[in-house]
mmCIF file of C-alpha atoms and ligand atoms in Angstrom:
data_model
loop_
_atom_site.group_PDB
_atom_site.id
_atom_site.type_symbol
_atom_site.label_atom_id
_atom_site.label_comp_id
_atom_site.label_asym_id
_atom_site.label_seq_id
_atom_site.Cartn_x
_atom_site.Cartn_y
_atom_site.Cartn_z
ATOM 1 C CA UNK K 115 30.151 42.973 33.169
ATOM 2 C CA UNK K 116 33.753 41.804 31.643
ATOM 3 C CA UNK K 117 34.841 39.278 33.974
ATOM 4 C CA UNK K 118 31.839 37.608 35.531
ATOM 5 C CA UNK K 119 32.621 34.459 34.603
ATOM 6 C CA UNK K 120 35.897 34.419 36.437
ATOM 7 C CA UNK K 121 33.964 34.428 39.292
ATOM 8 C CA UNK K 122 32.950 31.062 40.833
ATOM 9 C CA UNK K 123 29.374 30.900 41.283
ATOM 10 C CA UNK K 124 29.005 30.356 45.068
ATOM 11 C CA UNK K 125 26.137 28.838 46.791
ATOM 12 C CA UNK K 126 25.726 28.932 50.874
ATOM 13 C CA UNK K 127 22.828 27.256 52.582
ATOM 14 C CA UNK K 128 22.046 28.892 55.689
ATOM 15 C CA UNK K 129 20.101 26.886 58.504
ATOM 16 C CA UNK K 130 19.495 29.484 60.530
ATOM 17 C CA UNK K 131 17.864 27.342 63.588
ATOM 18 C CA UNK K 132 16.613 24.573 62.072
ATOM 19 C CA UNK K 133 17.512 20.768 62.350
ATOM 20 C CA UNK K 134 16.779 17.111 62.600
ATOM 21 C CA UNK K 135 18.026 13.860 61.598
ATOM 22 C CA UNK K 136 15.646 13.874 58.995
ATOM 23 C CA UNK K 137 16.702 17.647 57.673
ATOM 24 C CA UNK K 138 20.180 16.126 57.698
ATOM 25 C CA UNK K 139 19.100 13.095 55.756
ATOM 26 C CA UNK K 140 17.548 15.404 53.399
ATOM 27 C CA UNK K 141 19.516 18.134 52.910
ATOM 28 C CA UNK K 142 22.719 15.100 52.247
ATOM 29 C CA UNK K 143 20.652 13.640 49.810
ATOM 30 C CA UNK K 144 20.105 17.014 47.633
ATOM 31 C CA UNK K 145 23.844 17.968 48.739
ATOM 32 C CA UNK K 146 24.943 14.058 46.883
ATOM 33 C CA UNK K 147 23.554 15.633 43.046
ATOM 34 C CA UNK K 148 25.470 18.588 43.452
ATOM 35 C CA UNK K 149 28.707 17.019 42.678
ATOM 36 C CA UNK K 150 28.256 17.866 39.196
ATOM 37 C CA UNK K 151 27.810 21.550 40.218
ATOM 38 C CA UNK K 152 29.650 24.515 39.143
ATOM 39 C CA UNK K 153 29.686 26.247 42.055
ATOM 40 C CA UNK K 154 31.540 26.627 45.531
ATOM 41 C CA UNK K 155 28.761 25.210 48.067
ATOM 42 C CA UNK K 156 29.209 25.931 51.732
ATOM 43 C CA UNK K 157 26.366 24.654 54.354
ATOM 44 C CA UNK K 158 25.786 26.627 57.301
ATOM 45 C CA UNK K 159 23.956 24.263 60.349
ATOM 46 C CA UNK K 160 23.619 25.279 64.153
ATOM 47 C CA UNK K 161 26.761 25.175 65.717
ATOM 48 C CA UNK K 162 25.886 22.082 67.890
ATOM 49 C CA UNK K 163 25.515 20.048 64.807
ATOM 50 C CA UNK K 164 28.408 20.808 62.656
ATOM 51 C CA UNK K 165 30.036 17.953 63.591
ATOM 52 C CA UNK K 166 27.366 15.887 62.784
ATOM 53 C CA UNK K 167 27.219 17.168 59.031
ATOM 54 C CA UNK K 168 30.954 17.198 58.926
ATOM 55 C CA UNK K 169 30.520 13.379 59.206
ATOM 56 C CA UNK K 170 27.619 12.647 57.028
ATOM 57 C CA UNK K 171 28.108 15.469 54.484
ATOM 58 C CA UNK K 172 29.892 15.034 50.173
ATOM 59 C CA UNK K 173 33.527 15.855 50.458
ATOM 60 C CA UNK K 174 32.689 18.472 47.750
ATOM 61 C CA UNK K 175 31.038 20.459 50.408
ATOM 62 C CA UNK K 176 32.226 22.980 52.770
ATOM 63 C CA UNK K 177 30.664 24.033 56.315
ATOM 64 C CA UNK K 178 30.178 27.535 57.568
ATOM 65 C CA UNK K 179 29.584 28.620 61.053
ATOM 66 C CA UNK K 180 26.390 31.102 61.454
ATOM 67 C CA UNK K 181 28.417 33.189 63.859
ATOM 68 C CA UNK K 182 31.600 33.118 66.131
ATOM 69 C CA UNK K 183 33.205 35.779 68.620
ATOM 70 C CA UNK K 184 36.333 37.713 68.252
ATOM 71 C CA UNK K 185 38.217 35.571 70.920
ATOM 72 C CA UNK K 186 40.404 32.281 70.674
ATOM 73 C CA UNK K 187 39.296 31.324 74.165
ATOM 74 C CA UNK K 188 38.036 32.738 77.432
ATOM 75 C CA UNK K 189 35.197 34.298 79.565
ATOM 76 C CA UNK K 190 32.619 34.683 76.842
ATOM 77 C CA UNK K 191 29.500 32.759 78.162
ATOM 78 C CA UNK K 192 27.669 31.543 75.229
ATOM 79 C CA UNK K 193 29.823 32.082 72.490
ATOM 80 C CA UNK K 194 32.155 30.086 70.094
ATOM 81 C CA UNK K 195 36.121 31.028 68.623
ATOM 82 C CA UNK K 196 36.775 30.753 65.072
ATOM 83 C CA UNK K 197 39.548 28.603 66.144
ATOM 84 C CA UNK K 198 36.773 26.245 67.471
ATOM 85 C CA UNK K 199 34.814 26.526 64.688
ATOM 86 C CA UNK K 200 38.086 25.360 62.621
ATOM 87 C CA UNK K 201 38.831 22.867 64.906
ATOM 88 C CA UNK K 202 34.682 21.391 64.225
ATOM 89 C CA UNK K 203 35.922 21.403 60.456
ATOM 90 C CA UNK K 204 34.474 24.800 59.441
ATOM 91 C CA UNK K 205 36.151 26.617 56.759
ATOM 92 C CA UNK K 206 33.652 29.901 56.261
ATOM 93 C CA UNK K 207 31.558 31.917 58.772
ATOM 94 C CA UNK K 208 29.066 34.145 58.271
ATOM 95 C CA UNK K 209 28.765 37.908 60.157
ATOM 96 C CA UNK K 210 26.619 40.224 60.062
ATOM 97 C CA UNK K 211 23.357 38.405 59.023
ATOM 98 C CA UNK K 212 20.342 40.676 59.511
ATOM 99 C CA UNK K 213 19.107 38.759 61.979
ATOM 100 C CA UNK K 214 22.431 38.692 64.372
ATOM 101 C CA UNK K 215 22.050 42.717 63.168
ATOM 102 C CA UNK K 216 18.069 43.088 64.652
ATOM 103 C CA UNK K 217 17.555 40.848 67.016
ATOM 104 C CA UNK K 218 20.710 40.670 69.058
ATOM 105 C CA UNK K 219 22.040 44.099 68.030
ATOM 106 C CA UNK K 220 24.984 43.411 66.458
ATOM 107 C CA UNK K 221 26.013 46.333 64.651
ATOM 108 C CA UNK K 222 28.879 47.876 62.331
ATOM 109 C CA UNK K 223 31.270 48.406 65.157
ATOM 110 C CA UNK K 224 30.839 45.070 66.562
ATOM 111 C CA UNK K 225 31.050 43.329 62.967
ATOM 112 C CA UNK K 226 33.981 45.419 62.173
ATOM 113 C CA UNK K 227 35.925 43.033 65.524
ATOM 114 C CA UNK K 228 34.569 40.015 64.696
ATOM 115 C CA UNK K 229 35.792 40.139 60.650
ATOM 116 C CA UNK K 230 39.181 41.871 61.809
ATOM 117 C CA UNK K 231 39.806 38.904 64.067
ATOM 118 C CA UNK K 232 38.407 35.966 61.158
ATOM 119 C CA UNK K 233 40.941 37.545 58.976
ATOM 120 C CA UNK K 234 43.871 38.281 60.431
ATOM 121 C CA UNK K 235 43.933 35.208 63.340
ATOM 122 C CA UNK K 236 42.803 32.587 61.658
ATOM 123 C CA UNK K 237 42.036 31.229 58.106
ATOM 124 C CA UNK K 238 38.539 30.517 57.742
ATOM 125 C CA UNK K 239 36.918 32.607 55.217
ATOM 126 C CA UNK K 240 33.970 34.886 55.999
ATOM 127 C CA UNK K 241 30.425 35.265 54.158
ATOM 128 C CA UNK K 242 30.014 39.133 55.523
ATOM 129 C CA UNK K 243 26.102 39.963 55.519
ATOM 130 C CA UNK K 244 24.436 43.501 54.192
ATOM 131 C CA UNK K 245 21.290 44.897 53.009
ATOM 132 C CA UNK K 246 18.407 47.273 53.840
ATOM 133 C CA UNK K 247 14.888 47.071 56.040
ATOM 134 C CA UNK K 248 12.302 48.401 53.797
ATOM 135 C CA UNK K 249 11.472 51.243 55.517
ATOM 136 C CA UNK K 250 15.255 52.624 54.538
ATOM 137 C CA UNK K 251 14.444 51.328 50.809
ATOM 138 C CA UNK K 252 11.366 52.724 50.646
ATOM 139 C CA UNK K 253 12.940 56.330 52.119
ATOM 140 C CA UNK K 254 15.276 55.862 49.218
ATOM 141 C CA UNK K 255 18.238 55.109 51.071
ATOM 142 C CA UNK K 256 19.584 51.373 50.002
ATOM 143 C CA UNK K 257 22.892 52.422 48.673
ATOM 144 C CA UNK K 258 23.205 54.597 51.464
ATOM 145 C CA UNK K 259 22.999 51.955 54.068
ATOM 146 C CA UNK K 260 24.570 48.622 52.213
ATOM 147 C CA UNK K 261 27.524 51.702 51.378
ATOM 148 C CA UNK K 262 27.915 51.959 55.277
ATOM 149 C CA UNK K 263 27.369 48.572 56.216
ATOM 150 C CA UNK K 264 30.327 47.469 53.289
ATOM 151 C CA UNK K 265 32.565 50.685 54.264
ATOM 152 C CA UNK K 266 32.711 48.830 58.243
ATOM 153 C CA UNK K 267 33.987 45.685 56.981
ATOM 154 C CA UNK K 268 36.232 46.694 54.287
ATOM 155 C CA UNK K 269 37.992 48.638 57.212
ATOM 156 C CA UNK K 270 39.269 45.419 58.368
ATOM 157 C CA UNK K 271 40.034 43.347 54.960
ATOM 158 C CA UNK K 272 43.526 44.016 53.566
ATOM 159 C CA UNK K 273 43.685 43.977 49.862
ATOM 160 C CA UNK K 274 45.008 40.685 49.246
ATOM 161 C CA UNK K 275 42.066 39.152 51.782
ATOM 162 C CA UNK K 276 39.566 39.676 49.277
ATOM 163 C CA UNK K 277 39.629 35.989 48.129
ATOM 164 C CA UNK K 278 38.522 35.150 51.597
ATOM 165 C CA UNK K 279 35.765 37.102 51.610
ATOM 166 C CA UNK K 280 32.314 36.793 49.417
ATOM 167 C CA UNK K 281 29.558 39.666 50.401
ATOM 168 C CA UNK K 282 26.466 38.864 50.671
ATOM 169 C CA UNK K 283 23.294 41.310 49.781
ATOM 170 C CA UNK K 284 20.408 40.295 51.688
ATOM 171 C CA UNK K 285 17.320 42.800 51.437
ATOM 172 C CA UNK K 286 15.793 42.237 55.046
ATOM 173 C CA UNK K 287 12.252 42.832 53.063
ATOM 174 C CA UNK K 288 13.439 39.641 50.775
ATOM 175 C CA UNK K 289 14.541 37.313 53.813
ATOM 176 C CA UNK K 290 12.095 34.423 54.924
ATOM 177 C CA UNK K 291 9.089 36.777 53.552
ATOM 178 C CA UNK K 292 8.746 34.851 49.947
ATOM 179 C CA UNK K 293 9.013 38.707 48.403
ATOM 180 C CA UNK K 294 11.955 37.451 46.126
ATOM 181 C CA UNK K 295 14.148 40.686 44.917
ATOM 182 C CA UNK K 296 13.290 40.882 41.405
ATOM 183 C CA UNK K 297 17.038 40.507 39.197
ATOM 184 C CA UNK K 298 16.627 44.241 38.739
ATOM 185 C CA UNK K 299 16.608 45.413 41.879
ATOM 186 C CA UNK K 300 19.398 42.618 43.164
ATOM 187 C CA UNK K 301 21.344 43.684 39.748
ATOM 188 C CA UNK K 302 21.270 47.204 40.451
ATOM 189 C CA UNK K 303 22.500 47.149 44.170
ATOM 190 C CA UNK K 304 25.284 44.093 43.600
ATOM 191 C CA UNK K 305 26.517 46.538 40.476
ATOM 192 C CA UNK K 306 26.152 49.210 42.366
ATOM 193 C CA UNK K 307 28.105 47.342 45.034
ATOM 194 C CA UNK K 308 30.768 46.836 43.114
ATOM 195 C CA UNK K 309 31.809 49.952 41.846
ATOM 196 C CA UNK K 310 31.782 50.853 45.872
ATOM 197 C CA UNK K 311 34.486 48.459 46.522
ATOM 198 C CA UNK K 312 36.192 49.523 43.613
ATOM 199 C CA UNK K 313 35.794 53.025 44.806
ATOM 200 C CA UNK K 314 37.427 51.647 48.037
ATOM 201 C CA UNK K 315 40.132 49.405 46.390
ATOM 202 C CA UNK K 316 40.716 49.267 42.866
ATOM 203 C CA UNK K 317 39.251 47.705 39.470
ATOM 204 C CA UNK K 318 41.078 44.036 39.823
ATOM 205 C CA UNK K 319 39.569 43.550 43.895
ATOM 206 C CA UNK K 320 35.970 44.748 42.730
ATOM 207 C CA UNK K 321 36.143 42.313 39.237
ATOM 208 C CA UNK K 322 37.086 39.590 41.410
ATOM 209 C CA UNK K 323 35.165 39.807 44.580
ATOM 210 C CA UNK K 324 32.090 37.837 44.906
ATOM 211 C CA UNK K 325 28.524 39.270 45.744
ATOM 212 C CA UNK K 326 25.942 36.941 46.193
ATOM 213 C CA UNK K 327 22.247 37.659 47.237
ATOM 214 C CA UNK K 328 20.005 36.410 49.726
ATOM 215 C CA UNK K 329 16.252 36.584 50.209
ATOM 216 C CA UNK K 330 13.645 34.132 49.327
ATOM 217 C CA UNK K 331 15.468 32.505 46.670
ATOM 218 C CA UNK K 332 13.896 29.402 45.530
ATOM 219 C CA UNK K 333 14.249 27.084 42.503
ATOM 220 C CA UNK K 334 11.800 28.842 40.682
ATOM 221 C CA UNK K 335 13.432 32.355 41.080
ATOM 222 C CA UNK K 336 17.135 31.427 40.691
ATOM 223 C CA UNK K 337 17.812 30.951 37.216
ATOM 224 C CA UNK K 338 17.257 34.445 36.486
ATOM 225 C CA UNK K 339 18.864 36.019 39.126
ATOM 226 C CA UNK K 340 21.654 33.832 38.277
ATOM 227 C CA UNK K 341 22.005 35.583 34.952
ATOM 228 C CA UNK K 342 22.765 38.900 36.088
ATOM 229 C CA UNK K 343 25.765 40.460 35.472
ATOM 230 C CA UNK K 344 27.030 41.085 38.487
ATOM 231 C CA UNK K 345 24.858 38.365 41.252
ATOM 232 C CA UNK K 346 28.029 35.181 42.039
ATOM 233 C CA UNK K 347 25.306 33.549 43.724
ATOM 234 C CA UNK K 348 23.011 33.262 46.797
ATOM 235 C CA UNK K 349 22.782 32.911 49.827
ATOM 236 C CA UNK K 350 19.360 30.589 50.851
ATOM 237 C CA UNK K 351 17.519 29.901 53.723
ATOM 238 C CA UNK K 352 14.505 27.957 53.817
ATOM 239 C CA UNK K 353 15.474 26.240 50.350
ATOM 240 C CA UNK K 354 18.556 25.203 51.588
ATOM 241 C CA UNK K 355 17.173 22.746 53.718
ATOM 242 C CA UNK K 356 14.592 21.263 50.881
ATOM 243 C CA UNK K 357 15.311 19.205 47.355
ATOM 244 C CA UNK K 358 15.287 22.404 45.290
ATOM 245 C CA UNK K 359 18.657 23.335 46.542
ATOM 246 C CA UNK K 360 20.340 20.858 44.469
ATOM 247 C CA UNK K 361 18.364 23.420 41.176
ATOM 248 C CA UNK K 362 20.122 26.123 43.270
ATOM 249 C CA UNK K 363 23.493 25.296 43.118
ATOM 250 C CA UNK K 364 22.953 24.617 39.418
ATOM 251 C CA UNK K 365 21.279 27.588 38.874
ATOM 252 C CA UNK K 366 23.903 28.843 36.166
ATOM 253 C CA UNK K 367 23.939 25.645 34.540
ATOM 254 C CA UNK K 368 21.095 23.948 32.772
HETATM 255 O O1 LIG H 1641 18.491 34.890 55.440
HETATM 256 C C1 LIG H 1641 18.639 34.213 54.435
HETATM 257 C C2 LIG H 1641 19.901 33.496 54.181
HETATM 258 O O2 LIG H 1641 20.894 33.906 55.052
HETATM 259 C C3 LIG H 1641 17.546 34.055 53.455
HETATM 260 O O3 LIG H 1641 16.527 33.325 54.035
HETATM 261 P P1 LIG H 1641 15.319 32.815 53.110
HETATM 262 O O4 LIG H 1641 15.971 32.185 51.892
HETATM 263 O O5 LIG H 1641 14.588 31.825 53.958
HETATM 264 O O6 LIG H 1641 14.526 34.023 52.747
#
């Protein structure tokens, strides 16, 4: 597609609940060859240990939160504020990840909040999650549910908030299984994807926006996927924390 290179290639390492002085070690050490990258690389660890990788982490790198609340402050046991999160040195957050979606029932409604107050309160920039079980892919209804899922937060970003935003397609079949999309299928729904949005806003937002996929993505699988037309990057999970991550982020490159 005309324009794909104007995209930065963007890379986010999701932690999910994992960590150790030793994965921090680690992960640093891949995170130190990325310098060289082409990419926009954003690092996602528990909340309690931000901090920690604020402190240890290349400047060239820029931290995520895995979650927040729609709140600057107040009576919300358990939770954290963007403003918090800003405060810890986070500059992206991520909503809407499948497993926020299944296991603590998050849903469109309660996504729609949380990016409506990221956006128009504060500054940090959101990674806004999507994507299918595979019972609804199998039933034939993908587009159908990453349309709905997409529709909800687009609700809540203005036009010129695009730049703040990069979607991210994660097929909940693909996710921590090792069943990779293949760069057809992620190809087909990102492109899909993006004539949505331009559907929804116009030619210059969907040419611009940023849709990256998630789902087993390794350094063996990325190169490819990195080729297609219309895939800005990934979003990784258990790679993230290993060597190969460094391949990631250079997965356009070499
Ligand atoms: O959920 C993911 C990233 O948010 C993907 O996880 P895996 O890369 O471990 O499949």
């Amino acid at each position: 597609m005309a324009g794909a290179n104007a995209r930065r290639f963007f890379v986010g390492g999701n932690w999910k609940m994992n960590y150790s002085q030793a994965v921090l070690e680690k992960v640093n050490d891949a995170l130190g060859k990325t310098k060289d990258a082409e990419a926009d690389i954003v690092c996602a660890p528990p909340a309690l240990f931000i901090k920690d990788f604020v402190s240890s982490k290349p400047s060239h790198v820029q931290v995520a939160a895995q979650n927040c609340y729609h709140a600057k402050e107040g009576a919300f046991t358990g939770e954290i504020s963007p403003e918090m999160l800003k405060e810890a040195g986070c500059t992206w957050v991520i909503l809407g990840h499948s497993e926020r979606r299944t296991l603590f029932n998050e849903d469109d409604e309660f996504l729609k909040k949380k990016i409506d107050y990221v956006l128009n309160k504060t500054d940090i920039n959101v990674i806004a999650c999507i994507g299918e079980t595979l019972q609804e892919r199998e039933s034939g209804k993908t587009n159908e549910v990453v349309e709905r899922q997409v529709k909800a937060y687009q609700e809540k970003i203005a036009n010129n908030q695009y730049d703040r935003v990069v979607i991210a397609y994660e097929p909940v079949w693909a996710i921590g299984t090792g069943k990779v999309a293949t760069p057809q299928q992620a190809q087909e729904v990102h492109d899909h994807l993006r004539k949505f949005i331009e559907k929804n806003t116009n030619g210059d937002i969907a040419k611009k926006v940023r849709i990256i996929y998630g789902g087993s993505v390794t350094g063996a699988s990325c190169k490819e996927l990195a080729q297609q037309a219309d895939i800005d990057g990934f979003l990784v999970g258990g790679a993230s924390l290993k060597p190969e991550f460094e391949q990631i982020c250079k997965a356009r490159q070499n």
